[in-house]
């Protein structure tokens, strides 16, 4: 863990509490589910774990509560070799939680409590300036206060550190300077639709939306399209390119977007000579591996499980 951190993630840590039932309870009703599981989640944490498992020296900047989940989350980062020098623990709040119910048909209903994630502040980010300044890439999302993500990207920019912004979950609008602060802007279809204000269903729509984001000031735009892969466009070559995804048997797509973003961070930080098309093709492959297993972080591959050709 010593030495320079290559990938710095500023973002959320959640504990997922998942109950599996035949059907959803009605208001006021108590029903029995048939199983329960606890998983580590939060978009920030997921992306950090994916990048670290691929082999990037990775740090997490975030906040947990002073409770069992906060302790477990801390251990999980340590188990994944993630630097937690700037993972704070706060008294008087809970660790972020996602209480999830999954019914027989696979539909879910989710209540998220941000808890400690909401307390991550701009000064927490400033405190990590020496680490950010030496990193290869800074990664952020929208599960902490947007102003904190913006402050982190500004800091990275001041030190010529690349920025990757995954604007998830979608919200009504972004702070106006977000666009020009990101080297890589990486939404999924729903987020692209929201931020571009146009439908994004087919790859042609994504191509159009990618140009819209490019015009806003992002240097590289990558829109993920689930089993259709991704579309990207760069300032240098303003022609959108579609990267298809290999067909695969799907077990659980939860966390695929975070696997993609984490892989993207790894490749951009640790394989700087790789052409952007290759970076995206390989990130699709890593995300595809994750949908073949159940769980979120549990489904992220470790180096030994990944074909060598993805590391050449
Ligand atoms: N069914 C699938 N088969 C193969 N690869 C997939 C599939 N679904 C997702 N992927 C891979 O994961 C990437 C991200 O998926 P997606 O665009 O669905 O993100 P997301 O909506 O943020 O995901 P989630 O919300 O499920 O975490 C895709 O670009 C693709 O590479
Ligand atoms: C969390 O871990 C610390 C020691 O690392 C311990 O003192 C504390 O009691 C733990 N908290 C809970 C709620 O388990
Ligand atoms: C967490 O709470 C325990 C008491 O329950 C306390 O001893 C410990 O210092 C607290 N840790 C932090 C980081 O606030």
CSV table of C-alpha atoms and ligand atoms in Angstrom, one decimal:
chain,number,residue,atom,x,y,z
A,1,UNK,CA,0.0,0.0,0.0
A,2,UNK,CA,3.0,2.3,0.3
A,3,UNK,CA,4.0,4.5,-2.6
A,4,UNK,CA,2.1,6.6,-4.9
A,5,UNK,CA,-1.7,6.0,-5.4
A,6,UNK,CA,-2.6,5.8,-9.1
A,7,UNK,CA,-6.4,5.8,-8.8
A,8,UNK,CA,-8.2,8.1,-6.3
A,9,UNK,CA,-11.9,7.6,-5.9
A,10,UNK,CA,-14.0,10.3,-4.1
A,11,UNK,CA,-17.4,8.9,-3.4
A,12,UNK,CA,-19.9,6.8,-1.5
A,13,UNK,CA,-19.8,3.7,0.7
A,14,UNK,CA,-23.0,1.9,1.3
A,15,UNK,CA,-24.0,-1.4,3.0
A,16,UNK,CA,-26.7,-3.2,0.9
A,17,UNK,CA,-29.2,-5.1,3.1
A,18,UNK,CA,-31.1,-7.4,0.7
A,19,UNK,CA,-34.3,-9.4,1.5
A,20,UNK,CA,-35.7,-11.8,-1.0
A,21,UNK,CA,-39.5,-12.4,-0.9
A,22,UNK,CA,-42.2,-13.8,-3.1
A,23,UNK,CA,-43.9,-10.4,-3.4
A,24,UNK,CA,-43.6,-6.9,-2.0
A,25,UNK,CA,-45.4,-6.2,1.3
A,26,UNK,CA,-48.4,-3.8,1.2
A,27,UNK,CA,-48.3,-0.8,3.5
A,28,UNK,CA,-48.9,-1.9,7.1
A,29,UNK,CA,-48.4,-5.6,6.2
A,30,UNK,CA,-45.7,-8.0,7.5
A,31,UNK,CA,-44.6,-10.8,5.3
A,32,UNK,CA,-41.9,-13.4,5.5
A,33,UNK,CA,-39.0,-13.4,3.1
A,34,UNK,CA,-37.0,-16.5,2.3
A,35,UNK,CA,-33.5,-15.2,2.4
A,36,UNK,CA,-31.3,-12.2,3.4
A,37,UNK,CA,-27.8,-11.1,2.4
A,38,UNK,CA,-25.5,-8.2,3.2
A,39,UNK,CA,-23.2,-6.8,0.6
A,40,UNK,CA,-20.8,-3.9,0.2
A,41,UNK,CA,-21.9,-1.2,-2.2
A,42,UNK,CA,-22.0,2.5,-2.9
A,43,UNK,CA,-20.9,3.6,-6.4
A,44,UNK,CA,-17.6,5.0,-5.1
A,45,UNK,CA,-16.6,1.9,-3.2
A,46,UNK,CA,-17.6,-0.4,-6.0
A,47,UNK,CA,-15.5,1.5,-8.5
A,48,UNK,CA,-12.5,1.6,-6.2
A,49,UNK,CA,-12.8,-2.2,-5.6
A,50,UNK,CA,-12.9,-2.9,-9.3
A,51,UNK,CA,-9.9,-0.8,-10.1
A,52,UNK,CA,-7.9,-2.2,-7.2
A,53,UNK,CA,-8.7,-5.9,-8.1
A,54,UNK,CA,-7.4,-5.2,-11.6
A,55,UNK,CA,-4.1,-4.1,-10.1
A,56,UNK,CA,-4.3,-0.3,-9.7
A,57,UNK,CA,-2.9,1.2,-6.5
A,58,UNK,CA,-6.1,2.7,-5.3
A,59,UNK,CA,-7.4,5.0,-2.6
A,60,UNK,CA,-10.9,5.7,-1.3
A,61,UNK,CA,-11.9,9.2,-0.1
A,62,UNK,CA,-15.2,8.8,1.7
A,63,UNK,CA,-17.1,8.7,5.0
A,64,UNK,CA,-18.6,5.9,7.1
A,65,UNK,CA,-20.5,5.9,10.4
A,66,UNK,CA,-19.1,4.7,13.7
A,67,UNK,CA,-21.1,1.5,13.6
A,68,UNK,CA,-20.7,-2.1,12.6
A,69,UNK,CA,-21.2,-1.4,8.9
A,70,UNK,CA,-18.6,1.3,9.1
A,71,UNK,CA,-16.1,-1.1,10.6
A,72,UNK,CA,-16.9,-3.8,8.1
A,73,UNK,CA,-16.6,-1.4,5.2
A,74,UNK,CA,-13.2,-0.3,6.4
A,75,UNK,CA,-12.1,-4.0,6.6
A,76,UNK,CA,-13.4,-4.6,3.1
A,77,UNK,CA,-11.2,-1.8,1.7
A,78,UNK,CA,-8.2,-3.2,3.5
A,79,UNK,CA,-9.0,-6.7,2.2
A,80,UNK,CA,-9.0,-5.3,-1.3
A,81,UNK,CA,-5.7,-3.5,-0.8
A,82,UNK,CA,-7.3,0.0,-0.9
A,83,UNK,CA,-5.7,3.0,0.8
A,84,UNK,CA,-8.0,4.4,3.5
A,85,UNK,CA,-5.9,7.2,4.8
A,86,UNK,CA,-8.8,9.5,3.8
A,87,UNK,CA,-11.7,7.3,4.8
A,88,UNK,CA,-13.3,9.2,7.6
A,89,UNK,CA,-15.5,7.7,10.4
A,90,UNK,CA,-18.2,10.0,11.9
A,91,UNK,CA,-20.0,9.7,15.2
A,92,UNK,CA,-23.7,10.5,15.3
A,93,UNK,CA,-24.6,9.2,11.9
A,94,UNK,CA,-25.0,5.8,10.2
A,95,UNK,CA,-23.0,4.3,7.5
A,96,UNK,CA,-24.8,4.7,4.2
A,97,UNK,CA,-27.3,1.9,3.6
A,98,UNK,CA,-29.4,0.6,0.8
A,99,UNK,CA,-32.3,-1.5,2.0
A,100,UNK,CA,-33.3,-3.6,-0.9
A,101,UNK,CA,-36.3,-5.9,-1.4
A,102,UNK,CA,-36.2,-8.3,-4.4
A,103,UNK,CA,-39.4,-10.1,-5.4
A,104,UNK,CA,-39.8,-13.4,-7.2
A,105,UNK,CA,-39.8,-11.8,-10.6
A,106,UNK,CA,-36.5,-10.1,-9.9
A,107,UNK,CA,-37.9,-6.6,-9.5
A,108,UNK,CA,-36.5,-4.6,-6.7
A,109,UNK,CA,-37.6,-1.8,-4.5
A,110,UNK,CA,-34.8,0.2,-2.7
A,111,UNK,CA,-34.5,2.7,0.1
A,112,UNK,CA,-31.2,4.5,0.3
A,113,UNK,CA,-30.1,6.4,3.4
A,114,UNK,CA,-27.0,8.5,2.6
A,115,UNK,CA,-26.0,8.8,6.2
A,116,UNK,CA,-22.3,9.5,6.5
A,117,UNK,CA,-21.9,9.9,2.8
A,118,UNK,CA,-23.6,13.3,3.1
A,119,UNK,CA,-21.0,14.5,5.5
A,120,UNK,CA,-18.1,14.1,3.1
A,121,UNK,CA,-17.0,17.7,2.7
A,122,UNK,CA,-14.8,19.9,0.5
A,123,UNK,CA,-12.3,20.2,3.3
A,124,UNK,CA,-12.0,16.4,3.5
A,125,UNK,CA,-11.1,16.5,-0.2
A,126,UNK,CA,-8.6,19.4,0.4
A,127,UNK,CA,-7.0,17.3,3.1
A,128,UNK,CA,-6.2,14.7,0.5
A,129,UNK,CA,-4.5,17.2,-1.9
A,130,UNK,CA,-1.0,15.7,-1.7
A,131,UNK,CA,-2.4,12.3,-2.6
A,132,UNK,CA,-4.6,13.6,-5.4
A,133,UNK,CA,-1.8,15.7,-6.8
A,134,UNK,CA,0.4,12.6,-7.4
A,135,UNK,CA,-2.4,10.4,-8.7
A,136,UNK,CA,-2.9,9.4,-12.3
A,137,UNK,CA,-6.7,9.7,-12.3
A,138,UNK,CA,-9.4,11.0,-10.0
A,139,UNK,CA,-12.8,9.3,-10.2
A,140,UNK,CA,-16.1,10.7,-8.8
A,141,UNK,CA,-19.9,10.2,-9.0
A,142,UNK,CA,-23.0,11.9,-7.6
A,143,UNK,CA,-23.7,9.8,-4.5
A,144,UNK,CA,-21.9,12.4,-2.3
A,145,UNK,CA,-22.8,16.1,-2.4
A,146,UNK,CA,-22.2,17.3,-6.0
A,147,UNK,CA,-20.1,20.3,-4.8
A,148,UNK,CA,-17.7,17.8,-3.2
A,149,UNK,CA,-17.2,16.0,-6.5
A,150,UNK,CA,-16.7,19.3,-8.3
A,151,UNK,CA,-14.2,20.5,-5.7
A,152,UNK,CA,-12.3,17.2,-6.2
A,153,UNK,CA,-12.2,17.6,-9.9
A,154,UNK,CA,-11.0,21.2,-9.6
A,155,UNK,CA,-8.2,20.1,-7.4
A,156,UNK,CA,-7.2,17.3,-9.7
A,157,UNK,CA,-7.2,19.8,-12.6
A,158,UNK,CA,-4.9,22.1,-10.7
A,159,UNK,CA,-2.4,19.3,-10.6
A,160,UNK,CA,-2.9,18.1,-14.2
A,161,UNK,CA,-4.4,14.9,-12.9
A,162,UNK,CA,-7.0,13.3,-15.3
A,163,UNK,CA,-10.6,13.3,-14.1
A,164,UNK,CA,-13.3,10.7,-14.7
A,165,UNK,CA,-16.8,11.7,-13.9
A,166,UNK,CA,-19.6,9.0,-13.7
A,167,UNK,CA,-22.7,11.2,-13.2
A,168,UNK,CA,-24.7,8.6,-11.3
A,169,UNK,CA,-27.3,8.5,-10.1
A,170,UNK,CA,-29.1,10.9,-12.5
A,171,UNK,CA,-30.4,14.1,-11.0
A,172,UNK,CA,-32.2,17.1,-12.5
A,173,UNK,CA,-29.1,19.2,-13.3
A,174,UNK,CA,-25.4,19.4,-12.9
A,175,UNK,CA,-23.4,22.3,-11.6
A,176,UNK,CA,-22.5,24.3,-14.7
A,177,UNK,CA,-18.7,23.9,-14.3
A,178,UNK,CA,-19.0,20.1,-14.1
A,179,UNK,CA,-18.7,19.7,-17.9
A,180,UNK,CA,-15.4,21.5,-18.4
A,181,UNK,CA,-13.9,19.8,-15.4
A,182,UNK,CA,-14.1,16.3,-16.7
A,183,UNK,CA,-11.6,14.7,-19.0
A,184,UNK,CA,-13.9,11.6,-19.2
A,185,UNK,CA,-17.7,11.9,-18.8
A,186,UNK,CA,-19.3,8.5,-18.5
A,187,UNK,CA,-23.0,8.2,-18.0
A,188,UNK,CA,-25.3,5.3,-18.7
A,189,UNK,CA,-28.4,5.6,-21.0
A,190,UNK,CA,-30.7,6.9,-18.3
A,191,UNK,CA,-28.2,9.5,-17.1
A,192,UNK,CA,-27.4,10.6,-20.6
A,193,UNK,CA,-31.1,11.0,-21.3
A,194,UNK,CA,-31.5,13.1,-18.2
A,195,UNK,CA,-28.5,15.4,-18.7
A,196,UNK,CA,-28.9,15.8,-22.5
A,197,UNK,CA,-32.6,16.2,-22.3
A,198,UNK,CA,-33.2,13.8,-25.2
A,199,UNK,CA,-34.2,10.2,-25.4
A,200,UNK,CA,-31.3,7.7,-25.4
A,201,UNK,CA,-32.5,4.3,-26.3
A,202,UNK,CA,-30.7,3.2,-29.5
A,203,UNK,CA,-27.0,3.6,-30.2
A,204,UNK,CA,-27.8,6.4,-32.7
A,205,UNK,CA,-29.4,8.3,-29.8
A,206,UNK,CA,-26.3,7.8,-27.7
A,207,UNK,CA,-24.1,9.0,-30.6
A,208,UNK,CA,-26.2,12.2,-30.7
A,209,UNK,CA,-26.1,12.7,-26.9
A,210,UNK,CA,-22.3,12.1,-26.9
A,211,UNK,CA,-21.8,15.0,-29.2
A,212,UNK,CA,-24.0,17.1,-27.0
A,213,UNK,CA,-21.8,16.4,-24.0
A,214,UNK,CA,-18.7,17.0,-26.1
A,215,UNK,CA,-20.0,20.5,-26.9
A,216,UNK,CA,-20.5,21.2,-23.2
A,217,UNK,CA,-16.8,20.9,-22.8
A,218,UNK,CA,-16.0,17.2,-21.8
A,219,UNK,CA,-12.9,15.9,-23.6
A,220,UNK,CA,-14.0,12.3,-23.9
A,221,UNK,CA,-17.6,11.1,-23.6
A,222,UNK,CA,-18.4,7.4,-23.1
A,223,UNK,CA,-22.1,6.4,-22.8
A,224,UNK,CA,-22.6,2.8,-21.6
A,225,UNK,CA,-25.5,0.9,-23.2
A,226,UNK,CA,-25.9,-2.3,-21.2
A,227,UNK,CA,-25.8,-5.3,-23.4
A,228,UNK,CA,-25.2,-3.0,-26.4
A,229,UNK,CA,-21.8,-2.0,-25.1
A,230,UNK,CA,-20.8,1.6,-25.3
A,231,UNK,CA,-20.5,4.7,-27.5
A,232,UNK,CA,-17.6,7.1,-27.3
A,233,UNK,CA,-16.4,10.3,-28.9
A,234,UNK,CA,-13.3,12.5,-28.3
A,235,UNK,CA,-12.6,16.2,-28.9
A,236,UNK,CA,-9.8,15.1,-31.2
A,237,UNK,CA,-11.9,13.0,-33.5
A,238,UNK,CA,-15.5,14.2,-33.3
A,239,UNK,CA,-17.0,11.1,-34.8
A,240,UNK,CA,-18.9,8.9,-32.3
A,241,UNK,CA,-17.8,5.2,-32.3
A,242,UNK,CA,-19.8,2.2,-31.1
A,243,UNK,CA,-18.0,-0.5,-29.2
A,244,UNK,CA,-20.3,-3.6,-29.2
A,245,UNK,CA,-20.3,-6.0,-26.3
A,246,UNK,CA,-19.9,-9.7,-26.6
A,247,UNK,CA,-23.1,-11.7,-25.9
A,248,UNK,CA,-23.1,-13.4,-22.6
A,249,UNK,CA,-25.3,-15.3,-20.2
A,250,UNK,CA,-26.5,-12.8,-17.6
A,251,UNK,CA,-26.8,-13.8,-14.0
A,252,UNK,CA,-26.9,-10.4,-12.3
A,253,UNK,CA,-26.2,-7.0,-13.8
A,254,UNK,CA,-26.1,-5.1,-10.5
A,255,UNK,CA,-23.0,-3.0,-10.4
A,256,UNK,CA,-22.0,-3.5,-14.0
A,257,UNK,CA,-21.8,0.2,-14.5
A,258,UNK,CA,-19.5,0.6,-11.6
A,259,UNK,CA,-17.3,-2.3,-12.9
A,260,UNK,CA,-17.1,-0.5,-16.2
A,261,UNK,CA,-16.1,2.8,-14.5
A,262,UNK,CA,-13.6,1.1,-12.2
A,263,UNK,CA,-12.0,-0.7,-15.2
A,264,UNK,CA,-11.9,2.5,-17.2
A,265,UNK,CA,-10.0,4.1,-14.3
A,266,UNK,CA,-7.6,1.2,-14.1
A,267,UNK,CA,-6.8,1.2,-17.8
A,268,UNK,CA,-6.4,5.0,-18.1
A,269,UNK,CA,-4.1,5.1,-15.1
A,270,UNK,CA,-2.1,2.0,-15.6
A,271,UNK,CA,-2.0,1.6,-19.4
A,272,UNK,CA,-1.6,5.1,-20.6
A,273,UNK,CA,-0.4,4.1,-24.1
A,274,UNK,CA,-3.6,2.2,-24.9
A,275,UNK,CA,-5.8,3.7,-27.5
A,276,UNK,CA,-9.2,4.9,-26.2
A,277,UNK,CA,-11.1,2.3,-28.3
A,278,UNK,CA,-9.1,-0.4,-26.7
A,279,UNK,CA,-9.6,1.0,-23.2
A,280,UNK,CA,-13.3,0.9,-23.7
A,281,UNK,CA,-13.3,-2.6,-25.4
A,282,UNK,CA,-11.4,-4.0,-22.4
A,283,UNK,CA,-13.6,-2.2,-19.8
A,284,UNK,CA,-16.6,-3.7,-21.5
A,285,UNK,CA,-15.0,-7.1,-21.1
A,286,UNK,CA,-14.4,-6.6,-17.4
A,287,UNK,CA,-18.0,-5.4,-16.9
A,288,UNK,CA,-19.2,-8.4,-18.9
A,289,UNK,CA,-17.4,-10.7,-16.6
A,290,UNK,CA,-19.2,-9.0,-13.7
A,291,UNK,CA,-22.7,-9.7,-15.1
A,292,UNK,CA,-21.9,-13.5,-15.2
A,293,UNK,CA,-21.9,-13.7,-11.4
A,294,UNK,CA,-24.4,-12.6,-8.7
A,295,UNK,CA,-23.7,-9.8,-6.3
A,296,UNK,CA,-22.1,-6.5,-6.8
A,297,UNK,CA,-18.5,-6.4,-5.6
A,298,UNK,CA,-18.6,-10.2,-5.3
A,299,UNK,CA,-19.0,-10.4,-9.1
A,300,UNK,CA,-15.9,-8.3,-9.9
A,301,UNK,CA,-13.0,-10.4,-11.2
A,302,UNK,CA,-9.6,-10.6,-9.7
A,303,UNK,CA,-6.5,-10.5,-11.8
A,304,UNK,CA,-6.0,-14.3,-11.9
A,305,UNK,CA,-9.5,-14.8,-13.4
A,306,UNK,CA,-8.9,-12.4,-16.3
A,307,UNK,CA,-7.4,-13.4,-19.6
A,308,UNK,CA,-3.8,-12.2,-20.1
A,309,UNK,CA,-4.7,-10.4,-23.3
A,310,UNK,CA,-6.6,-7.8,-21.3
A,311,UNK,CA,-3.3,-6.8,-19.6
A,312,UNK,CA,-1.0,-6.6,-22.6
B,1,LIG,N1,-26.3,-8.0,-20.4
B,1,LIG,C1,-25.0,-7.6,-20.6
B,1,LIG,N2,-24.1,-8.4,-21.3
B,1,LIG,C2,-22.8,-8.0,-21.4
B,1,LIG,N3,-22.3,-6.9,-20.9
B,1,LIG,C3,-23.1,-6.1,-20.2
B,1,LIG,C4,-24.5,-6.4,-20.0
B,1,LIG,N4,-25.0,-5.4,-19.2
B,1,LIG,C5,-24.0,-4.6,-19.0
B,1,LIG,N5,-22.9,-5.0,-19.6
B,1,LIG,C6,-21.6,-4.2,-19.5
B,1,LIG,O1,-21.6,-3.3,-18.5
B,1,LIG,C7,-21.4,-2.0,-19.0
B,1,LIG,C8,-22.3,-1.1,-18.1
B,1,LIG,O2,-23.6,-1.5,-18.2
B,1,LIG,P1,-24.8,-0.5,-18.1
B,1,LIG,O3,-24.8,0.5,-19.3
B,1,LIG,O4,-26.1,-1.3,-18.0
B,1,LIG,O5,-24.5,0.4,-16.8
B,1,LIG,P2,-25.5,0.7,-15.6
B,1,LIG,O6,-26.9,0.9,-16.1
B,1,LIG,O7,-24.8,1.8,-14.9
B,1,LIG,O8,-25.4,-0.6,-14.8
B,1,LIG,P3,-26.0,-1.0,-13.4
B,1,LIG,O9,-27.0,0.0,-13.0
B,1,LIG,O10,-26.6,-2.4,-13.7
B,1,LIG,O11,-24.8,-1.1,-12.5
B,1,LIG,C9,-21.9,-2.1,-20.4
B,1,LIG,O12,-21.3,-1.0,-21.2
B,1,LIG,C10,-21.4,-3.4,-20.8
B,1,LIG,O13,-20.0,-3.4,-21.1
B,2,LIG,C1,-15.5,-0.8,15.5
B,2,LIG,O1,-14.1,-1.2,15.6
B,2,LIG,C2,-13.5,-0.6,16.7
B,2,LIG,C3,-12.0,-1.1,16.8
B,2,LIG,O2,-11.5,-1.1,15.5
B,2,LIG,C4,-14.2,-1.0,18.0
B,2,LIG,O3,-13.6,-0.3,19.1
B,2,LIG,C5,-15.6,-0.6,18.0
B,2,LIG,O4,-16.3,-1.1,19.1
B,2,LIG,C6,-16.3,-1.2,16.7
B,2,LIG,N1,-17.6,-0.7,16.6
B,2,LIG,C7,-18.7,-1.5,16.5
B,2,LIG,C8,-20.0,-0.9,16.5
B,2,LIG,O5,-18.6,-2.7,16.2
B,3,LIG,C1,-16.7,5.2,17.9
B,3,LIG,O1,-17.4,5.1,19.1
B,3,LIG,C2,-16.7,4.5,20.2
B,3,LIG,C3,-17.6,4.4,21.4
B,3,LIG,O2,-18.8,3.7,21.0
B,3,LIG,C4,-15.5,5.4,20.6
B,3,LIG,O3,-14.8,4.8,21.5
B,3,LIG,C5,-14.7,5.7,19.3
B,3,LIG,O4,-13.7,6.6,19.6
B,3,LIG,C6,-15.5,6.2,18.2
B,3,LIG,N1,-14.7,6.3,17.0
B,3,LIG,C7,-14.7,7.3,16.2
B,3,LIG,C8,-13.7,7.3,15.0
B,3,LIG,O5,-15.3,8.3,16.4
